[in-house]
Amino acid sequence: MSTITAKSVSNIPDILTLAEIVKQAATALLRKGGIPLTKGLPAPNIKRPAIKLDGSLVTEVDQRIQNRLKRILISKWPQYGFIGEEMNHAEQVRTCEQSEHGYWVVDPLDGTTNFTAGFLFFGVSLALVIDGLPILAVTYDPVRDECFSARLGQGAFLNGKPMTCPHTKSLRDCIANVDYKRLVGELAAQLVRCPPYRSQRNLGSSVLEWCWLAAGRIQLYLHGGQKLWDFSAGYLILQEAGGMATSLSGLPLDCSKLRKRSVVAAVNQPLLDQWVEWIDANSDISQSALF
């Protein structure tokens, strides 16, 4: 992976400006779609969601938020490429490989299944990736009006206030967010039989799960496979808050490629070490070799 230099991050966008762009795009288009934010369960005025090739859902709201963010970001900062979840794969690959100065990575509505079902946990996520590393990140929860942000080397913030991960010491004291759907083999079975943590959740929006981990609302994280737009912003936000993350294979979460990555994360390094040790002791070879 390339190393970020002072030159490569000079004149990058202001994080507060980015946060406002994301918030305005999300709230305007969700309300236009009939979502009464922060006023109880939503009653989306949307057409039946489409089903993508990977089986996930997509709505008109996903497309509209992505299109609005793309238009604004390219007009303000034309030097950067743009990768959105709802773009076609060939265009995503081309942008990833050919953007000389870096690229935006956008998940316009993560948690679409939650959104269409009226489950109040979905978010909008944006990261700026330069030389294979996220250097700016904004994730917005429009239901709770919570805006998580980070800039490389300058900390993580929740609604403008500094955010720091807790110093939880033991797995037994933790709430873990575990996505069982993408875990296979002995690991999934062992997590059911003898979980090492206090309790478990699976909230259904990767971009917000990263942020809730950074905020200390959960302390452990395990996901069998995330795409670039699922983890690029949250990875930076967690690191800047003091948390740590890796993959089941032990490889870093590389933002220079579109390859799917598993995620193993915790609110601090000692806790991550315990988490990885337990996972390794309870995994078969096929699981640890996945991503």
Coordinates of C-alpha atoms in Angstrom, one line a residue:
M1 CA 0.0 0.0 0.0
S2 CA 1.2 3.5 -0.8
T3 CA 2.2 5.9 2.0
I4 CA 0.4 9.2 2.3
T5 CA 2.6 12.2 1.9
A6 CA 2.1 15.8 3.0
K7 CA 1.7 16.8 -0.7
S8 CA -1.0 14.2 -1.3
V9 CA -3.2 15.6 1.5
S10 CA -2.6 19.3 0.9
N11 CA -5.8 21.3 0.2
I12 CA -8.1 18.5 1.0
P13 CA -11.7 19.3 1.7
D14 CA -12.8 20.7 5.1
I15 CA -14.4 18.0 7.2
L16 CA -17.2 20.3 8.5
T17 CA -18.1 21.2 4.9
L18 CA -18.3 17.5 4.0
A19 CA -20.4 16.7 7.0
E20 CA -22.9 19.4 6.0
I21 CA -23.1 18.1 2.4
V22 CA -23.8 14.6 3.6
K23 CA -26.4 15.7 6.2
Q24 CA -28.3 17.9 3.7
A25 CA -28.3 15.3 1.0
A26 CA -29.6 12.6 3.3
T27 CA -32.3 14.6 5.1
A28 CA -33.7 16.4 2.0
L29 CA -34.1 13.2 0.0
L30 CA -35.4 11.0 2.8
R31 CA -38.0 13.6 3.6
K32 CA -38.9 13.9 -0.1
G33 CA -39.4 10.1 0.0
G34 CA -41.9 10.4 2.8
I35 CA -39.7 9.6 5.8
P36 CA -40.7 11.5 9.0
L37 CA -37.3 11.5 10.5
T38 CA -37.0 11.3 14.4
K39 CA -40.8 11.1 14.6
G40 CA -41.4 7.4 15.2
L41 CA -41.4 4.6 12.7
P42 CA -41.0 5.7 9.1
A43 CA -43.7 5.1 6.5
P44 CA -41.6 5.2 3.3
N45 CA -43.4 6.5 0.3
I46 CA -41.2 4.5 -2.1
K47 CA -41.8 2.0 -4.8
R48 CA -41.2 -1.7 -4.3
P49 CA -37.4 -2.0 -3.8
A50 CA -35.4 -3.7 -6.6
I51 CA -33.2 -6.7 -5.9
K52 CA -29.6 -6.5 -7.1
L53 CA -27.5 -9.4 -8.5
D54 CA -26.0 -10.0 -5.0
G55 CA -29.5 -10.3 -3.5
S56 CA -29.4 -7.0 -1.6
L57 CA -32.1 -4.3 -2.0
V58 CA -31.9 -1.0 -3.7
T59 CA -34.5 1.8 -3.7
E60 CA -35.0 5.1 -5.5
V61 CA -33.7 6.9 -2.4
D62 CA -30.3 5.1 -2.7
Q63 CA -30.0 6.2 -6.2
R64 CA -31.1 9.8 -5.6
I65 CA -28.7 10.3 -2.6
Q66 CA -25.8 8.9 -4.6
N67 CA -26.5 11.0 -7.6
R68 CA -26.8 14.2 -5.5
L69 CA -23.6 13.5 -3.6
K70 CA -21.7 12.7 -6.9
R71 CA -22.9 15.9 -8.5
I72 CA -21.9 18.1 -5.6
L73 CA -18.5 16.4 -4.8
I74 CA -17.4 16.4 -8.5
S75 CA -18.4 20.0 -9.0
K76 CA -16.5 21.1 -5.8
W77 CA -13.5 18.8 -6.1
P78 CA -13.1 17.6 -9.7
Q79 CA -9.6 16.2 -9.0
Y80 CA -11.0 13.2 -7.2
G81 CA -12.8 10.2 -8.7
F82 CA -16.1 8.9 -7.4
I83 CA -17.1 5.3 -6.4
G84 CA -20.7 4.7 -5.3
E85 CA -22.2 1.5 -4.3
E86 CA -25.0 1.7 -6.9
M87 CA -22.6 2.3 -9.8
N88 CA -21.9 -0.6 -12.2
H89 CA -18.8 -2.7 -11.3
A90 CA -16.8 -1.8 -14.4
E91 CA -17.0 1.9 -13.6
Q92 CA -16.1 1.2 -10.0
V93 CA -13.0 -0.7 -11.0
R94 CA -12.0 1.9 -13.6
T95 CA -12.2 4.7 -11.0
C96 CA -10.3 2.7 -8.4
E97 CA -7.5 1.9 -10.8
Q98 CA -7.2 5.2 -12.7
S99 CA -7.9 8.0 -10.2
E100 CA -4.5 9.7 -9.8
H101 CA -5.4 12.0 -6.9
G102 CA -7.7 9.7 -5.0
Y103 CA -11.4 9.0 -4.9
W104 CA -14.6 9.4 -2.9
V105 CA -16.3 6.2 -1.7
V106 CA -20.0 6.6 -1.0
D107 CA -22.6 4.3 0.5
P108 CA -25.8 6.3 -0.2
L109 CA -28.0 4.3 2.1
D110 CA -26.5 1.4 4.1
G111 CA -29.2 -0.7 5.7
T112 CA -31.7 -0.6 2.9
T113 CA -33.4 -3.7 4.2
N114 CA -33.9 -1.9 7.5
F115 CA -35.1 1.2 5.7
T116 CA -37.7 -0.6 3.7
A117 CA -39.0 -2.5 6.7
G118 CA -39.3 0.5 9.0
F119 CA -36.4 -0.6 11.2
L120 CA -34.7 2.6 12.3
F121 CA -31.1 1.8 11.7
F122 CA -29.6 3.0 8.4
G123 CA -27.0 5.6 7.4
V124 CA -25.2 7.5 4.7
S125 CA -21.4 7.1 4.5
L126 CA -18.6 9.0 2.6
A127 CA -14.8 8.6 2.7
L128 CA -12.0 10.2 0.7
V129 CA -9.3 7.7 -0.1
I130 CA -5.8 8.8 -1.1
D131 CA -3.0 6.4 -1.8
G132 CA -5.1 3.5 -0.6
L133 CA -5.9 5.0 2.8
P134 CA -9.0 6.8 4.0
I135 CA -8.1 10.3 5.1
L136 CA -11.6 11.8 5.6
A137 CA -14.7 10.1 6.7
V138 CA -18.3 11.2 7.4
T139 CA -21.2 8.8 8.4
Y140 CA -24.6 10.2 9.1
D141 CA -27.5 8.7 10.9
P142 CA -30.5 10.7 9.8
V143 CA -32.9 9.2 12.3
R144 CA -30.9 10.2 15.4
D145 CA -29.3 13.2 13.7
E146 CA -25.8 11.8 14.6
C147 CA -22.9 12.8 12.4
F148 CA -19.7 10.8 12.9
S149 CA -16.6 12.2 11.3
A150 CA -12.8 11.8 11.3
R151 CA -9.7 13.2 9.6
L152 CA -6.5 11.1 9.5
G153 CA -4.4 12.1 12.5
Q154 CA -6.9 14.6 13.9
G155 CA -9.3 12.4 15.9
A156 CA -12.9 11.3 15.6
F157 CA -16.0 13.3 16.4
L158 CA -19.7 12.8 17.0
N159 CA -21.7 16.0 16.2
G160 CA -18.5 17.9 16.4
K161 CA -17.5 16.7 19.9
P162 CA -14.4 14.5 20.3
M163 CA -15.1 10.7 20.6
T164 CA -12.8 8.2 22.3
C165 CA -13.2 4.4 22.6
P166 CA -13.6 3.0 26.1
H167 CA -10.8 1.0 27.8
T168 CA -12.8 -2.2 28.2
K169 CA -10.5 -5.0 29.3
S170 CA -12.3 -8.3 29.1
L171 CA -14.3 -10.1 26.4
R172 CA -16.8 -11.1 29.1
D173 CA -17.7 -7.4 29.6
C174 CA -18.4 -6.8 25.9
I175 CA -21.4 -6.5 23.6
A176 CA -20.4 -7.9 20.2
N177 CA -21.9 -7.0 16.9
V178 CA -21.7 -10.3 14.9
D179 CA -23.0 -10.8 11.3
Y180 CA -23.6 -14.5 11.3
K181 CA -24.9 -14.5 7.7
R182 CA -21.5 -14.3 6.2
L183 CA -19.6 -16.6 8.7
V184 CA -19.1 -20.2 7.8
G185 CA -17.6 -23.4 9.3
E186 CA -16.7 -24.0 13.0
L187 CA -16.4 -20.3 14.0
A188 CA -20.2 -19.7 13.5
A189 CA -21.0 -22.8 15.4
Q190 CA -18.7 -22.0 18.3
L191 CA -20.1 -18.4 18.6
V192 CA -23.5 -19.9 19.2
R193 CA -22.3 -22.7 21.5
C194 CA -20.0 -20.8 23.7
P195 CA -19.8 -17.1 23.0
P196 CA -16.9 -15.3 24.8
Y197 CA -18.8 -12.0 25.3
R198 CA -21.7 -10.9 27.4
S199 CA -24.2 -10.3 24.7
Q200 CA -24.6 -10.1 20.9
R201 CA -26.3 -7.9 18.4
N202 CA -26.6 -7.6 14.6
L203 CA -28.0 -4.2 13.6
G204 CA -28.0 -4.4 9.8
S205 CA -26.1 -1.3 8.8
S206 CA -22.3 -1.8 8.5
V207 CA -21.5 1.9 8.3
L208 CA -23.4 2.7 11.5
E209 CA -22.1 -0.4 13.3
W210 CA -18.5 0.8 12.8
C211 CA -19.5 4.2 14.3
W212 CA -21.3 2.6 17.3
L213 CA -18.2 0.6 17.9
A214 CA -16.1 3.8 17.8
A215 CA -18.6 5.4 20.3
G216 CA -18.3 2.4 22.7
R217 CA -21.9 1.4 22.4
I218 CA -20.6 -2.0 21.3
Q219 CA -17.1 -3.2 22.0
L220 CA -16.4 -6.1 19.6
Y221 CA -17.2 -6.5 15.9
L222 CA -17.1 -9.4 13.5
H223 CA -18.3 -9.5 9.9
G224 CA -17.6 -12.1 7.3
G225 CA -17.4 -9.8 4.3
Q226 CA -17.7 -6.1 3.7
K227 CA -17.2 -4.1 0.5
L228 CA -15.2 -0.9 0.2
W229 CA -18.1 1.4 0.8
D230 CA -19.1 -0.6 3.9
F231 CA -15.8 -0.1 5.8
S232 CA -13.7 2.7 4.3
A233 CA -15.3 5.5 6.4
G234 CA -15.9 3.5 9.6
Y235 CA -12.4 2.1 9.6
L236 CA -11.0 5.6 9.8
I237 CA -13.5 6.8 12.4
L238 CA -12.8 3.8 14.6
Q239 CA -9.0 4.2 14.3
E240 CA -9.1 7.9 15.1
A241 CA -11.3 7.1 18.2
G242 CA -8.6 4.7 19.4
G243 CA -10.1 1.4 18.2
M244 CA -8.4 -1.3 16.1
A245 CA -9.4 -3.5 13.2
T246 CA -8.1 -6.3 11.1
S247 CA -9.5 -9.2 9.0
L248 CA -9.9 -12.9 9.6
S249 CA -6.8 -13.6 7.6
G250 CA -4.8 -11.0 9.5
L251 CA -4.5 -8.7 6.5
P252 CA -5.2 -5.0 6.8
L253 CA -8.4 -3.5 5.4
D254 CA -7.0 -2.2 2.1
C255 CA -9.0 0.7 0.6
S256 CA -7.0 0.6 -2.7
K257 CA -9.0 -2.4 -4.0
L258 CA -12.6 -3.3 -4.4
R259 CA -12.0 -6.8 -2.9
K260 CA -14.4 -7.8 -0.2
R261 CA -12.8 -8.0 3.3
S262 CA -13.9 -9.7 6.5
V263 CA -13.7 -7.5 9.7
V264 CA -12.5 -8.3 13.2
A265 CA -12.5 -5.2 15.4
A266 CA -12.5 -4.0 19.0
V267 CA -12.4 -0.7 20.9
N268 CA -8.7 -1.1 21.9
Q269 CA -5.7 -3.1 21.0
P270 CA -5.6 -5.4 24.0
L271 CA -9.2 -6.3 23.5
L272 CA -8.6 -7.0 19.8
D273 CA -5.8 -9.3 20.7
Q274 CA -8.1 -11.3 23.0
W275 CA -10.8 -11.3 20.3
V276 CA -8.4 -12.5 17.6
E277 CA -7.0 -15.2 19.8
W278 CA -10.4 -16.6 20.6
I279 CA -11.4 -16.5 17.0
D280 CA -8.2 -18.3 15.9
A281 CA -8.7 -21.0 18.5
N282 CA -12.3 -21.6 17.4
S283 CA -12.0 -21.4 13.6
D284 CA -11.3 -24.0 11.0
I285 CA -8.8 -23.3 8.2
S286 CA -11.5 -22.6 5.6
Q287 CA -12.9 -19.7 7.6
S288 CA -9.6 -17.9 8.4
A289 CA -8.5 -18.2 4.7
L290 CA -11.6 -16.4 3.4
F291 CA -10.7 -12.7 3.3

